[in-house]
XYZ file of C-alpha atoms in Angstrom:
498
model
C 33.165 -15.757 35.236
C 30.405 -16.684 37.777
C 27.066 -17.977 36.887
C 25.651 -14.371 38.208
C 28.125 -12.563 36.301
C 27.369 -14.324 33.035
C 23.594 -13.601 33.519
C 24.262 -10.028 34.241
C 26.574 -9.737 31.176
C 23.675 -11.625 29.190
C 21.061 -8.905 30.387
C 23.284 -5.962 29.386
C 23.945 -7.330 25.850
C 20.379 -7.881 25.379
C 19.701 -4.177 26.434
C 22.213 -2.963 23.773
C 20.801 -5.173 21.225
C 16.995 -4.120 21.862
C 17.152 -0.635 19.989
C 18.435 -2.476 16.853
C 15.990 -5.157 16.833
C 13.278 -2.889 17.330
C 14.468 -0.678 14.138
C 14.967 -3.935 12.082
C 11.219 -4.820 13.003
C 10.024 -1.584 12.054
C 11.969 -1.190 8.653
C 11.182 -4.989 7.516
C 8.352 -4.882 4.873
C 6.195 -7.938 3.641
C 3.038 -8.642 2.315
C 0.337 -9.888 4.481
C -2.678 -12.240 3.367
C -4.620 -8.941 2.944
C -2.540 -7.783 0.398
C -1.278 -4.934 2.633
C 2.328 -3.898 3.225
C 3.369 -4.825 6.526
C 6.302 -4.261 9.061
C 8.163 -6.354 11.131
C 5.462 -5.190 14.202
C 2.460 -6.147 12.052
C 1.671 -2.433 11.225
C 0.132 -1.836 7.931
C 2.326 0.471 5.857
C 1.329 3.072 3.097
C 3.907 4.665 0.948
C 4.012 8.066 -0.938
C 6.861 8.954 -2.999
C 8.346 9.547 -6.440
C 10.186 7.998 -9.426
C 13.804 9.040 -9.958
C 15.251 7.658 -13.098
C 17.974 8.836 -15.203
C 17.758 7.639 -18.973
C 21.300 8.300 -19.957
C 24.990 7.939 -18.618
C 25.787 8.052 -15.731
C 22.572 6.586 -15.144
C 21.934 7.695 -11.749
C 19.925 10.772 -10.514
C 22.527 12.756 -8.555
C 19.720 14.931 -6.869
C 18.969 11.643 -4.764
C 22.337 12.314 -3.415
C 21.163 16.101 -2.388
C 20.697 16.398 1.366
C 18.677 19.482 1.336
C 16.247 18.330 -1.409
C 15.820 14.865 0.603
C 15.069 16.635 3.682
C 12.320 18.631 1.804
C 10.897 15.378 0.412
C 10.842 14.046 4.065
C 9.368 16.871 5.245
C 6.362 16.494 2.671
C 5.715 12.809 3.731
C 7.752 10.818 1.131
C 8.846 7.666 2.311
C 9.533 5.987 -0.846
C 11.676 6.375 -4.142
C 11.330 4.176 -7.245
C 14.923 4.433 -8.230
C 15.861 3.705 -11.950
C 18.225 1.100 -11.637
C 19.754 0.592 -15.311
C 20.858 -2.409 -16.673
C 23.384 -0.657 -19.301
C 24.835 1.306 -16.021
C 25.555 -2.164 -14.358
C 26.648 -4.110 -17.565
C 28.183 -1.787 -19.753
C 29.968 -4.599 -21.572
C 29.120 -8.120 -21.963
C 30.555 -9.973 -18.832
C 31.423 -6.765 -17.244
C 29.772 -5.314 -14.104
C 30.414 -1.821 -13.243
C 31.279 -1.747 -9.538
C 31.496 1.843 -9.502
C 27.917 2.363 -10.756
C 26.612 -0.291 -8.417
C 28.322 1.642 -5.274
C 26.777 4.791 -6.206
C 23.255 2.904 -6.272
C 24.367 1.543 -2.789
C 25.127 4.955 -1.572
C 21.968 6.776 -2.955
C 20.057 3.638 -1.173
C 21.809 4.696 2.164
C 21.265 8.485 1.490
C 17.352 7.797 1.013
C 17.351 5.583 4.203
C 18.853 8.285 6.346
C 16.116 10.539 5.255
C 13.406 7.613 5.981
C 12.832 6.623 2.412
C 12.666 3.205 1.105
C 13.837 2.254 -2.352
C 12.314 0.226 -5.243
C 14.936 -0.807 -7.383
C 13.414 -0.339 -10.688
C 14.749 -1.926 -14.027
C 13.656 0.893 -16.179
C 13.140 0.648 -20.034
C 11.375 2.427 -22.621
C 11.264 1.257 -26.238
C 14.058 -1.027 -25.096
C 17.161 0.290 -26.995
C 19.077 3.084 -28.626
C 19.335 1.072 -31.525
C 15.610 1.848 -32.337
C 15.319 5.369 -31.202
C 15.293 4.995 -27.482
C 17.849 4.902 -24.620
C 19.580 1.747 -23.594
C 16.892 0.067 -21.130
C 18.516 -3.176 -22.273
C 22.307 -3.143 -23.055
C 23.251 -2.184 -26.644
C 25.789 -5.140 -26.722
C 22.977 -7.601 -26.246
C 20.631 -5.761 -28.541
C 23.269 -5.878 -31.189
C 23.673 -9.732 -30.669
C 19.956 -10.583 -31.489
C 19.140 -11.406 -35.132
C 17.901 -8.764 -37.429
C 14.160 -8.018 -37.254
C 11.895 -9.422 -40.163
C 11.586 -5.905 -41.119
C 14.312 -3.122 -40.511
C 13.434 -0.375 -38.245
C 11.008 1.924 -38.178
C 8.676 -0.224 -40.402
C 5.480 0.135 -40.608
C 6.121 3.695 -39.493
C 7.051 6.066 -42.510
C 9.993 7.288 -40.152
C 11.303 7.361 -36.699
C 9.190 8.640 -34.160
C 9.654 12.101 -32.541
C 11.131 12.504 -29.222
C 7.554 13.723 -28.365
C 5.844 10.545 -29.664
C 8.480 8.180 -28.519
C 5.944 5.678 -27.559
C 5.092 5.283 -30.973
C 8.450 3.066 -31.276
C 6.483 0.089 -29.657
C 4.705 -0.280 -33.050
C 7.887 -1.159 -35.073
C 8.318 -4.749 -35.821
C 12.164 -4.143 -34.909
C 11.161 -3.347 -31.124
C 8.588 -5.993 -31.083
C 11.108 -8.721 -32.237
C 13.974 -7.570 -29.954
C 11.409 -7.711 -27.072
C 10.595 -11.642 -28.067
C 14.407 -12.358 -28.373
C 14.681 -11.006 -24.758
C 11.917 -13.145 -23.488
C 13.036 -15.995 -25.239
C 16.565 -16.206 -24.014
C 18.229 -15.236 -27.199
C 22.044 -14.635 -27.275
C 21.763 -15.938 -23.544
C 19.586 -12.850 -22.839
C 18.052 -14.303 -19.466
C 21.386 -15.472 -18.190
C 22.381 -11.747 -18.757
C 19.206 -10.410 -17.172
C 19.554 -12.797 -14.047
C 23.164 -11.698 -13.720
C 22.134 -7.782 -13.866
C 19.649 -8.898 -10.878
C 22.323 -10.786 -8.982
C 24.722 -7.846 -9.162
C 22.167 -5.312 -7.952
C 20.917 -7.262 -5.125
C 24.382 -8.174 -3.915
C 25.240 -4.608 -3.720
C 22.010 -3.271 -1.871
C 20.668 -6.094 -0.009
C 22.493 -5.119 3.248
C 20.294 -1.956 3.442
C 16.965 -2.382 5.776
C 15.349 0.079 3.199
C 15.174 -1.636 0.175
C 11.502 -2.321 -0.480
C 11.931 -4.483 -3.430
C 13.004 -5.329 -7.027
C 10.844 -4.489 -10.008
C 11.932 -6.865 -12.395
C 11.053 -4.743 -15.867
C 9.272 -1.091 -16.246
C 6.412 -1.592 -18.592
C 7.204 -4.506 -20.649
C 6.027 -4.876 -24.380
C 3.994 -7.981 -25.371
C 6.626 -9.148 -27.565
C 6.464 -9.835 -31.542
C 2.844 -8.868 -32.077
C 3.394 -8.974 -36.110
C 4.473 -12.723 -35.997
C 2.019 -13.469 -33.324
C -0.946 -11.006 -33.318
C -2.685 -12.761 -30.290
C 0.021 -11.260 -27.942
C -1.876 -7.842 -28.286
C -4.528 -9.768 -25.930
C -2.751 -8.756 -22.507
C -3.389 -11.929 -20.774
C -1.947 -13.977 -23.517
C 1.200 -11.678 -23.436
C 1.283 -12.076 -19.705
C 0.771 -15.785 -19.622
C 2.894 -16.822 -22.481
C 5.904 -14.246 -22.588
C 6.043 -12.345 -19.306
C 5.139 -15.172 -16.452
C 7.688 -17.743 -17.336
C 10.524 -14.986 -17.160
C 9.305 -13.530 -13.973
C 9.210 -16.911 -12.754
C 12.786 -17.410 -13.485
C 13.970 -13.895 -12.098
C 12.030 -14.414 -9.122
C 13.933 -17.658 -8.421
C 17.071 -15.830 -8.987
C 16.310 -12.952 -6.879
C 14.978 -15.466 -3.889
C 18.361 -17.076 -3.676
C 20.283 -13.413 -3.477
C 17.660 -11.445 -1.507
C 14.790 -13.813 -0.319
C 13.181 -11.379 2.007
C 12.392 -8.587 -0.339
C 9.549 -7.926 -2.280
C 9.320 -8.533 -6.317
C 7.409 -5.915 -8.191
C 6.121 -7.301 -11.325
C 4.245 -5.449 -14.230
C 2.001 -6.704 -16.515
C 1.627 -5.051 -20.213
C 0.309 -1.506 -19.917
C -3.093 -1.847 -21.251
C -3.840 -5.138 -19.145
C -5.814 -3.393 -16.388
C -7.803 -1.164 -18.791
C -8.784 -4.109 -20.614
C -9.347 -6.369 -17.381
C -11.059 -9.630 -16.928
C -9.406 -12.936 -16.978
C -8.213 -15.339 -19.695
C -7.214 -13.272 -22.710
C -7.963 -10.284 -20.886
C -6.414 -9.011 -17.885
C -2.915 -9.660 -16.564
C -2.327 -13.172 -17.842
C -1.052 -14.087 -14.309
C -3.184 -16.764 -12.852
C -0.774 -16.989 -10.065
C 2.064 -15.097 -8.706
C 5.743 -15.070 -10.213
C 7.400 -17.969 -8.508
C 4.121 -19.495 -7.437
C 1.724 -18.817 -4.245
C 4.409 -19.397 -1.524
C 5.604 -15.904 -2.806
C 2.568 -14.180 -1.580
C 4.408 -12.408 1.366
C 6.823 -11.086 -1.031
C 5.150 -10.242 -4.243
C 3.280 -7.001 -5.627
C 1.885 -6.167 -8.754
C 3.146 -2.850 -10.208
C 0.863 -0.885 -12.120
C 0.786 2.676 -13.796
C -2.115 5.060 -14.659
C -2.193 7.450 -17.231
C -4.921 9.243 -19.376
C -3.436 8.883 -22.828
C -6.367 10.536 -24.376
C -5.450 13.715 -22.961
C -2.292 15.930 -22.608
C -3.190 17.678 -19.209
C -1.821 21.163 -19.261
C -3.045 24.313 -17.533
C -6.096 24.751 -19.708
C -10.006 23.975 -18.205
C -10.586 20.300 -17.830
C -13.747 19.612 -20.165
C -16.174 17.675 -18.312
C -16.054 14.832 -21.060
C -12.484 14.338 -20.880
C -12.596 14.128 -17.010
C -15.496 11.475 -17.264
C -13.184 9.548 -19.864
C -10.143 9.622 -17.690
C -11.203 9.578 -14.161
C -14.736 7.853 -14.076
C -13.524 5.422 -16.899
C -9.849 4.836 -17.086
C -8.832 5.293 -13.630
C -11.670 3.678 -12.190
C -10.741 0.676 -14.385
C -7.157 0.641 -13.434
C -7.692 0.569 -9.693
C -10.477 -2.054 -9.510
C -8.523 -4.223 -11.932
C -5.587 -4.018 -10.184
C -7.595 -5.253 -6.968
C -9.129 -7.936 -8.740
C -5.926 -9.341 -10.384
C -4.213 -9.454 -6.770
C -7.313 -10.800 -4.970
C -7.004 -13.798 -7.251
C -3.236 -14.522 -7.127
C -2.307 -13.044 -3.662
C 0.191 -10.449 -3.130
C 0.319 -6.861 -2.771
C -0.389 -3.914 -5.374
C 1.282 -0.715 -5.870
C 0.609 2.188 -7.905
C 4.368 3.131 -8.978
C 3.640 5.604 -11.966
C 0.600 8.229 -12.488
C 1.202 11.691 -13.966
C 0.857 13.651 -16.792
C -0.545 16.091 -14.388
C 0.753 18.873 -12.201
C -1.413 21.140 -10.164
C -1.474 24.684 -11.140
C -3.145 26.405 -8.408
C -6.235 26.916 -10.559
C -9.091 24.859 -9.245
C -10.382 24.050 -12.791
C -7.289 23.293 -14.530
C -6.391 20.139 -16.146
C -3.546 19.096 -14.323
C -4.806 20.214 -10.838
C -8.250 18.156 -11.266
C -6.371 15.186 -12.849
C -3.539 14.998 -10.001
C -5.980 15.637 -6.944
C -8.412 13.026 -8.388
C -5.667 10.363 -8.317
C -4.354 11.269 -4.771
C -7.787 11.244 -3.549
C -9.134 7.987 -5.246
C -5.543 6.127 -3.957
C -6.641 7.365 -0.402
C -9.964 5.735 -0.755
C -8.343 2.635 -2.039
C -5.685 2.738 0.516
C -3.021 2.396 -2.147
C 0.630 3.327 -2.009
C 1.941 5.478 -4.826
C 5.163 6.921 -6.545
C 4.635 10.092 -8.899
C 6.047 10.480 -12.118
C 8.086 12.623 -12.664
C 8.192 14.394 -9.516
C 8.895 18.089 -10.745
C 8.472 19.919 -7.645
C 10.777 22.943 -8.897
C 10.139 25.658 -11.173
C 12.538 27.126 -13.852
C 14.511 29.015 -11.482
C 15.215 26.360 -9.080
C 12.261 27.490 -6.337
C 10.019 25.079 -4.979
C 6.517 24.976 -7.159
C 4.247 25.227 -4.158
C 0.985 24.592 -6.026
C 2.613 21.021 -6.597
C 3.908 20.460 -3.302
C 0.800 21.283 -1.508
C -1.121 18.562 -3.212
C 1.363 16.136 -2.820
C 2.376 16.835 0.800
C -0.835 14.791 2.298
C -1.577 13.824 5.775
C -1.776 9.959 5.746
C -1.545 6.917 8.031
C 2.247 5.801 7.512
C 2.000 2.954 9.918
C -1.522 1.433 11.296
C -1.319 -0.789 14.453
C -4.349 -2.691 13.255
C -6.630 -2.471 10.216
C -7.365 0.992 8.317
C -10.911 1.308 7.763
C -10.766 4.550 5.951
C -8.920 7.826 5.629
C -9.220 11.247 3.769
C -7.583 14.426 3.487
C -9.154 17.755 2.275
C -6.512 19.780 0.485
C -8.347 22.930 1.050
C -9.296 22.882 4.558
C -6.471 20.687 5.489
C -9.140 18.407 7.415
C -7.878 14.777 8.129
C -10.013 11.671 9.110
C -8.834 8.541 9.741
C -10.637 5.437 11.046
C -8.859 2.160 12.055
C -9.711 -0.939 13.942
C -6.616 -1.377 16.528
C -4.814 -4.832 17.024
C -3.357 -4.460 20.682
C -1.035 -7.369 19.805
C 0.855 -4.842 17.581
C 3.701 -3.626 20.020
C 4.267 -0.247 18.245
C 2.113 2.987 17.946
C -0.070 4.128 14.761
C 1.845 6.815 12.792
C -0.005 9.482 11.212
C 2.350 11.715 8.846
C 1.269 15.359 9.079
C 2.878 17.810 6.722
C 3.090 20.607 9.402
C 5.059 23.054 7.233
C 3.135 22.907 4.234
C -0.584 22.536 5.798
C -0.584 23.129 9.468
C 2.402 26.281 9.976
C 0.260 27.346 13.073
C -0.236 23.801 14.510
C -2.932 21.492 14.722
C -5.906 20.235 16.825
C -6.345 16.541 17.247
C -9.137 14.507 18.582
C -8.781 10.556 19.067
C -11.783 8.601 20.341
C -11.771 5.056 22.007
C -9.509 6.532 24.812
C -6.565 6.389 22.819
C -3.827 9.098 23.397
C -1.884 10.822 20.829
C 1.507 12.983 20.679
C 3.066 15.045 18.087
C 6.616 14.377 17.509
C 7.881 16.657 14.375
C 5.541 15.627 11.503
C 4.416 12.460 13.184
C 1.438 11.899 15.169
C 1.745 8.790 17.197
C -1.360 7.237 18.358
C -1.418 4.515 21.131
C -3.994 2.626 23.319
C -5.111 3.878 26.880
C -2.583 3.531 29.731
C -2.525 0.397 31.327
C -3.906 -1.488 28.300
C -2.270 -5.037 28.336
C -0.177 -5.594 25.005
C -1.741 -8.833 23.564
C -5.088 -8.328 24.776
C -8.025 -9.093 22.464
C -9.932 -6.122 21.185
C -13.785 -5.994 20.390
C -14.336 -7.039 16.846
C -16.302 -3.823 16.674
C -13.676 -1.263 18.125
C -12.836 1.512 15.930
C -10.719 4.130 16.629
C -11.023 7.582 15.077
C -8.536 10.342 14.435
C -9.575 13.827 13.532
C -6.985 16.621 12.462
C -7.890 20.005 11.730
C -5.743 23.458 11.543
C -5.141 25.663 14.310
């Protein structure tokens, strides 16, 4: 082959590879120094989505393989699913791996990716085990190998909690001691836990739509009867959780080094807040500061003092929930990650569902969280994503609240964005970064909020074009890539209904 032929062959090969390389950049997600999720182009990414967890065999939600349902989710702007990835499903017996279950998880991840959705692989548990009245978030064979608790289950409760009061199981000494055994490697628990994550990462790491791995859902503090100081969230985080998270993070770094590790504090840590014995107890990231680009604090918000329903939301309850608890959760999550580095993601909120009544508890509570997360530029996944009525039809009262306009990918720094649920008006401002070689993408739920089309106004000479549900915003024609933008340059995007 001549030199000219060789160069031409290399050029054609480059042309063939460019689309794949461009797609890889778009899908590769990490965390920048500001704690924002960014893709390979450097665009700031926001995620809206749902939780999908099945707490019993076969341990996977088959609706995540339902193409028509996923198309609807995509049409509403959902680009993330926190997917129940169940330890008991992966390791049904000691030293046994269920390859069939892993194959199904991999298929779900692939199917979600085909519909534009990233997966957070969530090792879900609640009250740890079926041995103590729950389901097997941790395999029963492992819990059965732990020493017996100092007091039999359900001490100190007079009887087992009812299904609606399942969280009371955390009060029992049996559950607390089982968590302590888990954290302290009783019966080789940490080795088994690490093997679980090795198996999961090996099964899904080839997908470019795995956002990351969530080490454990809502960890309990440990044996609070033997050591009451563990009720202080900072003590539990520092002494029980962080050493375990260090170990598991190192394991995952060897299996899938580019993915984000999602880690949770005890659930009340962000209500207490502060440092030392308060707050998360994480004075550094799991695995150390070098993991800042692949770490994210996973946190939850629920207003446990009310049970939101269809009734009118009393002002005092709204103040307690939204002005106090929600504010503390959002602010303390921000402070925690500002101290350690890494990102943050509201991976659960709920106990609310819009009803179509403006003053109803569910309507106000859900819409308040959605509005506040817009203000904080926070990604979220909703629990438990019940968008259908009893007859299987879509519950449009719920859909309308969650199908929101938002900046899915920003080629620069977002300044602010807001969506008016009533009027459909969307306002967005950002500081452009001409070095980013990809457009800003604003998601618009056309079928839900803009059935007759949209009117768009973009300032700064930037242009826009609508492709399906995505509004692409680009710099003026002739702008040189990599040119320095003025520090005070702000592009605004306004979208209204026609």
